[in-house]
Short mmCIF file of C-alpha atoms in Angstrom, two decimals:
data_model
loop_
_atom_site.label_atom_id
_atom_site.label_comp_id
_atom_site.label_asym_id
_atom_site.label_seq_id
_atom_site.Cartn_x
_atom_site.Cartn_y
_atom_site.Cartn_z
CA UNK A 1 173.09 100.58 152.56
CA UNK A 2 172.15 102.55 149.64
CA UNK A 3 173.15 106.69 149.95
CA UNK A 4 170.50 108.60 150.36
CA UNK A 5 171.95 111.17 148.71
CA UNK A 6 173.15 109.67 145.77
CA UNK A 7 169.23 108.65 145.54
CA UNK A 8 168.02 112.05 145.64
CA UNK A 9 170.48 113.24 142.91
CA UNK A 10 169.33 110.29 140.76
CA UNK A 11 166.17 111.27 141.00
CA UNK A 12 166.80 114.60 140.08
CA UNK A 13 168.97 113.23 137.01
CA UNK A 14 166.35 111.23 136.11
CA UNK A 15 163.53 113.44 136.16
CA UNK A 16 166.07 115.78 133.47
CA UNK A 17 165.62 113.38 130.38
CA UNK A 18 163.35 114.01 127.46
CA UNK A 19 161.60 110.91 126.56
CA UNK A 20 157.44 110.90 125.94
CA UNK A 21 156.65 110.14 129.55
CA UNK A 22 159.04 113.38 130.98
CA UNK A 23 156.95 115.83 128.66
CA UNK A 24 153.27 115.18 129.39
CA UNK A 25 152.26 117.50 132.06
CA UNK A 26 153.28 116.78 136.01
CA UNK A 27 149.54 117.09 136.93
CA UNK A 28 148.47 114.43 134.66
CA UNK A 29 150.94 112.22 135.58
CA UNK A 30 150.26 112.93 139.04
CA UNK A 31 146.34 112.23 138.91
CA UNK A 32 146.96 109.25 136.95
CA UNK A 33 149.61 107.84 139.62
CA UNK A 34 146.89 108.82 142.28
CA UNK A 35 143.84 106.93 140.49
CA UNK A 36 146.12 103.83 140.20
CA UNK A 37 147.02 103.95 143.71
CA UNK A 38 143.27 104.24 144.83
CA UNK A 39 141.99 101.97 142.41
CA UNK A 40 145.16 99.23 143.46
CA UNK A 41 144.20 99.46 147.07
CA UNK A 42 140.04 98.87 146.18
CA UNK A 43 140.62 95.50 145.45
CA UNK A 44 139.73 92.55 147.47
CA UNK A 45 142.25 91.42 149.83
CA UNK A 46 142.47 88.03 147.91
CA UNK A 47 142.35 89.45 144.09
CA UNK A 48 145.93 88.34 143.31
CA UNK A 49 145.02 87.55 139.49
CA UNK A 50 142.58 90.66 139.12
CA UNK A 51 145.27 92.59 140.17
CA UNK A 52 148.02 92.13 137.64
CA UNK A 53 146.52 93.73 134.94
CA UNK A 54 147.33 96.94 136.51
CA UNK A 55 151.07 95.99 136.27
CA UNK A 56 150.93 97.19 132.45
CA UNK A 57 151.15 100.74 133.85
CA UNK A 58 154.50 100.99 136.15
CA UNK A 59 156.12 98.52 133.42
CA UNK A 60 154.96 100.70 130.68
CA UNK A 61 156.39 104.54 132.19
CA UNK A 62 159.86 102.22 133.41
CA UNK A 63 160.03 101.67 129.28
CA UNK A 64 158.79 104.62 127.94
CA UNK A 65 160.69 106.74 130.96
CA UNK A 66 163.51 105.01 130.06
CA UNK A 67 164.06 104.67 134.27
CA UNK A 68 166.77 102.34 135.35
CA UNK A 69 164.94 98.74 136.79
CA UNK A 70 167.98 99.23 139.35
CA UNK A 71 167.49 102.43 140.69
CA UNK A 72 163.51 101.13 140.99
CA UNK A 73 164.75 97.68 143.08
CA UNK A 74 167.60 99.96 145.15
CA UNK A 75 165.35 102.25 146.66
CA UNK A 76 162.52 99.67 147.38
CA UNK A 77 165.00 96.95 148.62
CA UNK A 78 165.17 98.30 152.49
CA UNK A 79 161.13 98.13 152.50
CA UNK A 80 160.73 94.77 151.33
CA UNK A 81 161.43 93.48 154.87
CA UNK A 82 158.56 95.60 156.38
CA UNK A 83 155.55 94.44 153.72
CA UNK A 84 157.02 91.08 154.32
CA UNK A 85 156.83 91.19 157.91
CA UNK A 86 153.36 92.59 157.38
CA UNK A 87 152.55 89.85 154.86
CA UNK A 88 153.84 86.96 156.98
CA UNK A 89 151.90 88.21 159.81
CA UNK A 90 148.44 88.49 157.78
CA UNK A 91 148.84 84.55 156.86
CA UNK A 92 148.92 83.92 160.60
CA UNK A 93 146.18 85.74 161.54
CA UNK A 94 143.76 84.65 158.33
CA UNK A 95 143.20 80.78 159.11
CA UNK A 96 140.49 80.46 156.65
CA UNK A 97 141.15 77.64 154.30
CA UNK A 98 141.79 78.39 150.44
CA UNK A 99 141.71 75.02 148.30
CA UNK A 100 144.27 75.53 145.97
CA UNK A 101 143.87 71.94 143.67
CA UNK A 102 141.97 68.77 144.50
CA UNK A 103 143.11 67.69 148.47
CA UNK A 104 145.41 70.49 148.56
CA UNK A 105 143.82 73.18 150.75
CA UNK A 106 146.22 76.40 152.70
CA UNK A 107 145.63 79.02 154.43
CA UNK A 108 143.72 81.71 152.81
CA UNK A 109 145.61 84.48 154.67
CA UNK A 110 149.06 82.97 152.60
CA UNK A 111 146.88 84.31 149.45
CA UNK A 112 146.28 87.90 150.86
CA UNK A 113 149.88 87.96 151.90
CA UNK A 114 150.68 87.71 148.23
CA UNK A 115 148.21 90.28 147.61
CA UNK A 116 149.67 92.47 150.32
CA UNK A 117 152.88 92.13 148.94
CA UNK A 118 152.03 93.41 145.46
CA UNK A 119 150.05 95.98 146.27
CA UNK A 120 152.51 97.40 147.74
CA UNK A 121 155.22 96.55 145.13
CA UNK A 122 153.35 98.03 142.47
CA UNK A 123 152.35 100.79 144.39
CA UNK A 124 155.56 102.33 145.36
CA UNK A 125 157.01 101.48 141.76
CA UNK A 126 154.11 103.51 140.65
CA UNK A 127 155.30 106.57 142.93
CA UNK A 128 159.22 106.04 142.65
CA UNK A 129 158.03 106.43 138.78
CA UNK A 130 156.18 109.82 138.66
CA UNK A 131 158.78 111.20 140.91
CA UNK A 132 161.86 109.76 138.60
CA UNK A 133 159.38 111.53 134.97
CA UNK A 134 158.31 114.61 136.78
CA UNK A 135 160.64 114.93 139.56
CA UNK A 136 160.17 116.58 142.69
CA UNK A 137 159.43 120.43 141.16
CA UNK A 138 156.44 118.58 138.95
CA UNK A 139 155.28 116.90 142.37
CA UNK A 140 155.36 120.99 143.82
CA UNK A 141 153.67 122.07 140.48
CA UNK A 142 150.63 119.33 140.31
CA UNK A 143 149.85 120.04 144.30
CA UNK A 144 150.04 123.65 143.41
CA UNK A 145 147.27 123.10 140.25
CA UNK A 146 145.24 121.25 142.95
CA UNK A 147 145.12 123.93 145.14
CA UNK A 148 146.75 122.14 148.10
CA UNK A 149 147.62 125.19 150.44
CA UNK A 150 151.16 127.19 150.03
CA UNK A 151 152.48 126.46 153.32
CA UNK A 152 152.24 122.36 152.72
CA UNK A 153 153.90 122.99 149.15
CA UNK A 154 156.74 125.28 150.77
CA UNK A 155 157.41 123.04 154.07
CA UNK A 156 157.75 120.07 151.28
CA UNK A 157 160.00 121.95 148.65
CA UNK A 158 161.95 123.61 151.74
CA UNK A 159 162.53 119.85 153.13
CA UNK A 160 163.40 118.25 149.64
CA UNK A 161 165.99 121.10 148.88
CA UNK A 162 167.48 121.00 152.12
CA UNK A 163 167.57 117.59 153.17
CA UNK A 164 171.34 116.92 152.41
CA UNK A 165 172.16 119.46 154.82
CA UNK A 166 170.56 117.87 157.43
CA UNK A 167 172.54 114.77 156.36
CA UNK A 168 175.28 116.64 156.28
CA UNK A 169 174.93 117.78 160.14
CA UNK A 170 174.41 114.07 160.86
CA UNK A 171 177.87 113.33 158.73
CA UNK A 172 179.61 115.79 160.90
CA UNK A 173 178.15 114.40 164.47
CA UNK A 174 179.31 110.72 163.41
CA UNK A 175 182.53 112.07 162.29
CA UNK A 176 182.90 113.83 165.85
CA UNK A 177 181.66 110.44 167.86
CA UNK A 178 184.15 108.63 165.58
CA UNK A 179 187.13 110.87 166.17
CA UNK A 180 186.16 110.99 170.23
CA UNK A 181 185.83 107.15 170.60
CA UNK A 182 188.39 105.44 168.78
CA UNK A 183 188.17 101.53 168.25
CA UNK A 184 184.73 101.50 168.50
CA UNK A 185 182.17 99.66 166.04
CA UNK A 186 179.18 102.15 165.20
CA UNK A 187 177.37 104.37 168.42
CA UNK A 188 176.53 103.05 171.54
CA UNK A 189 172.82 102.88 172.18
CA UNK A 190 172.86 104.86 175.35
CA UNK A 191 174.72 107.72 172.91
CA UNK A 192 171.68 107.81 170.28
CA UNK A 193 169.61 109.93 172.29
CA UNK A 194 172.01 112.94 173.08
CA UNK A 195 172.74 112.64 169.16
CA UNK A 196 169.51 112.94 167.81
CA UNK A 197 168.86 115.70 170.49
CA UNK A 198 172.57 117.03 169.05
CA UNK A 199 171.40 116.69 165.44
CA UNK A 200 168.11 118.32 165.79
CA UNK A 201 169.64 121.69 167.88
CA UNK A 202 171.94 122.17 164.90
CA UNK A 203 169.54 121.17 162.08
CA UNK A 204 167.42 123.90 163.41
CA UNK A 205 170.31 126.82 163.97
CA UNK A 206 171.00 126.20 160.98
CA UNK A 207 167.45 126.72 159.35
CA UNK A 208 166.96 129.68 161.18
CA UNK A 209 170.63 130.94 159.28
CA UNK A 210 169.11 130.15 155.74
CA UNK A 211 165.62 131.22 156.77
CA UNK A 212 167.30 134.47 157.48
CA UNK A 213 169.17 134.52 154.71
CA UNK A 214 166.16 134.22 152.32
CA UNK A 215 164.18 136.92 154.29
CA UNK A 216 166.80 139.50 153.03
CA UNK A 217 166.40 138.32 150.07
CA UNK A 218 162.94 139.05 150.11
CA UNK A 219 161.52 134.99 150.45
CA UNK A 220 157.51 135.35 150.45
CA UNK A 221 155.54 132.55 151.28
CA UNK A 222 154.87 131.01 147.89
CA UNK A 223 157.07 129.34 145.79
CA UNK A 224 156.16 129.89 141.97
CA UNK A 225 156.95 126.91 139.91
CA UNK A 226 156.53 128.75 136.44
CA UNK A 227 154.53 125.88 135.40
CA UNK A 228 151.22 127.28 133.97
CA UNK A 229 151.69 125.71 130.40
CA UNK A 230 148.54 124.14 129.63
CA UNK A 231 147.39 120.84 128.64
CA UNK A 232 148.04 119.16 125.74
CA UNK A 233 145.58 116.36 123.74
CA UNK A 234 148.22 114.08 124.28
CA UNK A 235 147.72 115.02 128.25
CA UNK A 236 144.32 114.54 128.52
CA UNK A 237 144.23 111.57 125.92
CA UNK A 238 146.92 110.13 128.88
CA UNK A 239 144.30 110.66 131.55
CA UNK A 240 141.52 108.90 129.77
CA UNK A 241 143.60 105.81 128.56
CA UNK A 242 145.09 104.85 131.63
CA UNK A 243 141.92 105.80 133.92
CA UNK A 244 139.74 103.85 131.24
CA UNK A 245 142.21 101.13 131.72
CA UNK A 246 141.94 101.42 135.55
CA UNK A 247 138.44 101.18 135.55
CA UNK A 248 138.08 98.33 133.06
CA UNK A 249 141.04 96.09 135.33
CA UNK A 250 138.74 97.14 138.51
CA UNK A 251 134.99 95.91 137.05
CA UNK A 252 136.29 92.91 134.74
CA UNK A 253 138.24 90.07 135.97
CA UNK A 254 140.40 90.28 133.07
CA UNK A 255 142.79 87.13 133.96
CA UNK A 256 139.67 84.69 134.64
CA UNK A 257 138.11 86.19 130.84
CA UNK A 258 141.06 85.66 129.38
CA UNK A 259 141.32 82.08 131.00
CA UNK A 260 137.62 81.29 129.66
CA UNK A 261 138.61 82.48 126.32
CA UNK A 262 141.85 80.18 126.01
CA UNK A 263 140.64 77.04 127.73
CA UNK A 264 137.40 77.23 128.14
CA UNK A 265 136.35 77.70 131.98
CA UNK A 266 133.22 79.02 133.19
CA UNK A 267 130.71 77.90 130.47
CA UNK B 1 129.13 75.62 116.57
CA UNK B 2 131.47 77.47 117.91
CA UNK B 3 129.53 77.40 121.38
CA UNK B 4 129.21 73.23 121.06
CA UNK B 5 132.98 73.09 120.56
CA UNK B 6 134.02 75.07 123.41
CA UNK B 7 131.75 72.81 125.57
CA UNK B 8 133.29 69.93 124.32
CA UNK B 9 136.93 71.04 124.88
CA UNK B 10 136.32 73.09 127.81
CA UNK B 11 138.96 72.33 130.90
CA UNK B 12 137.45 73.51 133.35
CA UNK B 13 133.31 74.11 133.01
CA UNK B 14 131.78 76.53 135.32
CA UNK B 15 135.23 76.72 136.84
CA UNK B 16 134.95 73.34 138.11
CA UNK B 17 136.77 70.18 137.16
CA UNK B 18 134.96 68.01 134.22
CA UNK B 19 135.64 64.87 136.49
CA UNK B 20 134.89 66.05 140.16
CA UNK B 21 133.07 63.07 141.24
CA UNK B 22 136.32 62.28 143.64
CA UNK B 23 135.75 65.89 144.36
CA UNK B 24 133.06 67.41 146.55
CA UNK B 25 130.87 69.84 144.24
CA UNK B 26 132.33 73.11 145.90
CA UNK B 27 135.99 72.25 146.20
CA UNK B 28 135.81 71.18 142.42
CA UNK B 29 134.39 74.81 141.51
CA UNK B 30 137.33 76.12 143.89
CA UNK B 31 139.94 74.26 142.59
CA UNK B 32 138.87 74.93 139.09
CA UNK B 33 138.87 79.03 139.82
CA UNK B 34 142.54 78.70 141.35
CA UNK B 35 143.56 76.69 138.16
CA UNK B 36 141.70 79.40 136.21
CA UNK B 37 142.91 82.61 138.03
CA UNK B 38 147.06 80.83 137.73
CA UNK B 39 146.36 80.39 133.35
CA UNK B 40 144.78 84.07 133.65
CA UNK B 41 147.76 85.65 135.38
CA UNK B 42 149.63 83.72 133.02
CA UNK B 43 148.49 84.90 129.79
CA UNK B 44 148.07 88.60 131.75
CA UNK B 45 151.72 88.36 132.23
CA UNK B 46 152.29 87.25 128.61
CA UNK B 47 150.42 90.16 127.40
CA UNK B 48 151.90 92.55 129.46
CA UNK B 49 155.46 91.18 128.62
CA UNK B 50 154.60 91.38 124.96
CA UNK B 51 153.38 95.31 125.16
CA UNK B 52 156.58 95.82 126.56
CA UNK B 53 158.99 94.45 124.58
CA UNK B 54 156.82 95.54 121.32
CA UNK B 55 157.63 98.94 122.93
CA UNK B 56 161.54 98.64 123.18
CA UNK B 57 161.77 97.53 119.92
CA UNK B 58 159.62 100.26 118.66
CA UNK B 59 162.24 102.45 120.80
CA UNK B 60 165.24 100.83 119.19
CA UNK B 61 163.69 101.36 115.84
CA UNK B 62 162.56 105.09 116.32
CA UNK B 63 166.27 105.73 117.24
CA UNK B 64 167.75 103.56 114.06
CA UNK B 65 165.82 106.38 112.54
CA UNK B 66 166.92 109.51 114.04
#
């Protein structure tokens, strides 16, 4: 299993580089990202082909963005399972027949499965990309520009920043268990309770320390990003492609046009 | 003439098979939009891959460059 930490320092590394993706503005990026993800899940539960069109835009910011195709599959590896498990159970539930070629009819809920899947491929490729170009203080900055209220923004920041410590806490409770019960392979199920209570009791001394901490050192309730450049052209002009480009994927069946162009269908 | 040529060479017209008398009328149409939507996502895919790569090696260029 991949270290969660390691994924969160990536992230941050990756979010550092200078490439033509990193420097248009976090709030662009971030309505863009958020028009692709509405306009992804519009789509009929059987538009497989209508869909892939929209691929163009995760595959283009993994080029331009210059973001590792590894780092993309490694953190959406230990979901796959879930949408799968999702997907599998949608083609049992959809018996509606699909004919696929002459005499060869299946199961129309196989179909949405495969749309299922894909949407939510492409969806969380989309995301794991705006956070790897803008990184998680671009995330803070866009949801500050769209007025989302302080105390959401700070809770967010607060638990990005500090989230290693909590791992941390849950590095040291493991190491204890280990060191108490030698010989023995992982923790015992009736032991998961009193650690999670364990974890949680020092989590939360331990955010009342640093809360403290930051008090005296005069912490008020916003967190400025110093992001108040404004947009660029090139900002806006990125808007307006890639929500033009949305919209046109959503009204036109671009795969069946194309299809009638080449060979000829629907005439 | 361009019109009459396409009808003549046309795979699949009105998304249906050309020969769909073994065929009922519906499941031809049916078949024909599955075999239509798997050459669309085909070509889409094409496309898409050949944006990208025209990309990298406008990348690798731009760096030659600098």
């Amino acid at each position: 299993m991949r270290n969660p930490r390691g994924a969160i320092r990536q992230i941050e590394l990756l979010s550092l580089k200078n490439t033509f993706v990193h420097r248009i503005k976090p709030l662009q990026q971030f309505i863009v990202t958020l028009v692709f993800i509405l306009i992804i899940t519009s789509f009929d539960q059987y538009s497989v082909s209508q869909m892939l069109p929209m691929l163009l835009y995760p595959a283009v910011i993994i080029v331009l963005g210059e973001i590792p195709l590894r780092f993309i599959i490694r953190t959406i590896l230990p979901v796959i399972p879930l949408i799968i498990l999702f997907a599998i159970a949608n083609a049992f539930f959809d018996k509606s027949e699909w004919v696929l070629l002459s005499g060869v009819t299946i199961s129309a809920g196989w179909i949405s499965a495969l749309a299922l899947v894909l949407r939510s491929l492409m969806t969380m490729t989309a995301i794991l990309s705006f956070i790897a170009t803008a990184g998680m203080n671009g995330l803070f900055s866009a949801l500050e520009k769209l007025k989302i209220p302080d105390f959401f923004i700070t809770l967010l920041a607060f638990t990005f920043r500090y989230i290693h410590l909590l791992m941390e806490e849950a590095g040291h409770i493991i190491r204890a268990y280990r060191l108490r019960s030698p010989g023995q392979e992982g923790i015992s199920f009736q032991n998961w309770g009193p650690l999670a209570g364990q974890w949680f009791i020092r989590s939360y001394r331990r955010a009342e320390r640093i809360h403290s901490a930051m008090l005296c050192r005069g912490l008020s309730e916003k967190i400025h990003q110093n992001y108040h450049d404004r947009a660029k052209l090139v900002d806006l002009t990125w808007i307006f492609f890639w929500c033009g480009y949305f919209i046109l994927c959503r009204l036109f069946p671009i795969p069946l046009l194309l299809s009638k162009v080449t060979i000829g269908t629907g005439i | 003439m361009l019109q009459s040529f396409q009808r003549s060479t046309a795979f699949l017209p009105e998304y249906g098979f050309k020969d769909s008398d073994s065929l009922g009328e519906s499941a031809s149409v049916l078949a024909g939009t599955t075999i239509s939507g798997l050459t669309g996502s085909l070509l889409t895919l094409l496309i898409i891959s050949t944006v990208i790569i025209l990309i990298i090696i406008y990348k690798h260029w731009r760096k030659r460059q600098t």
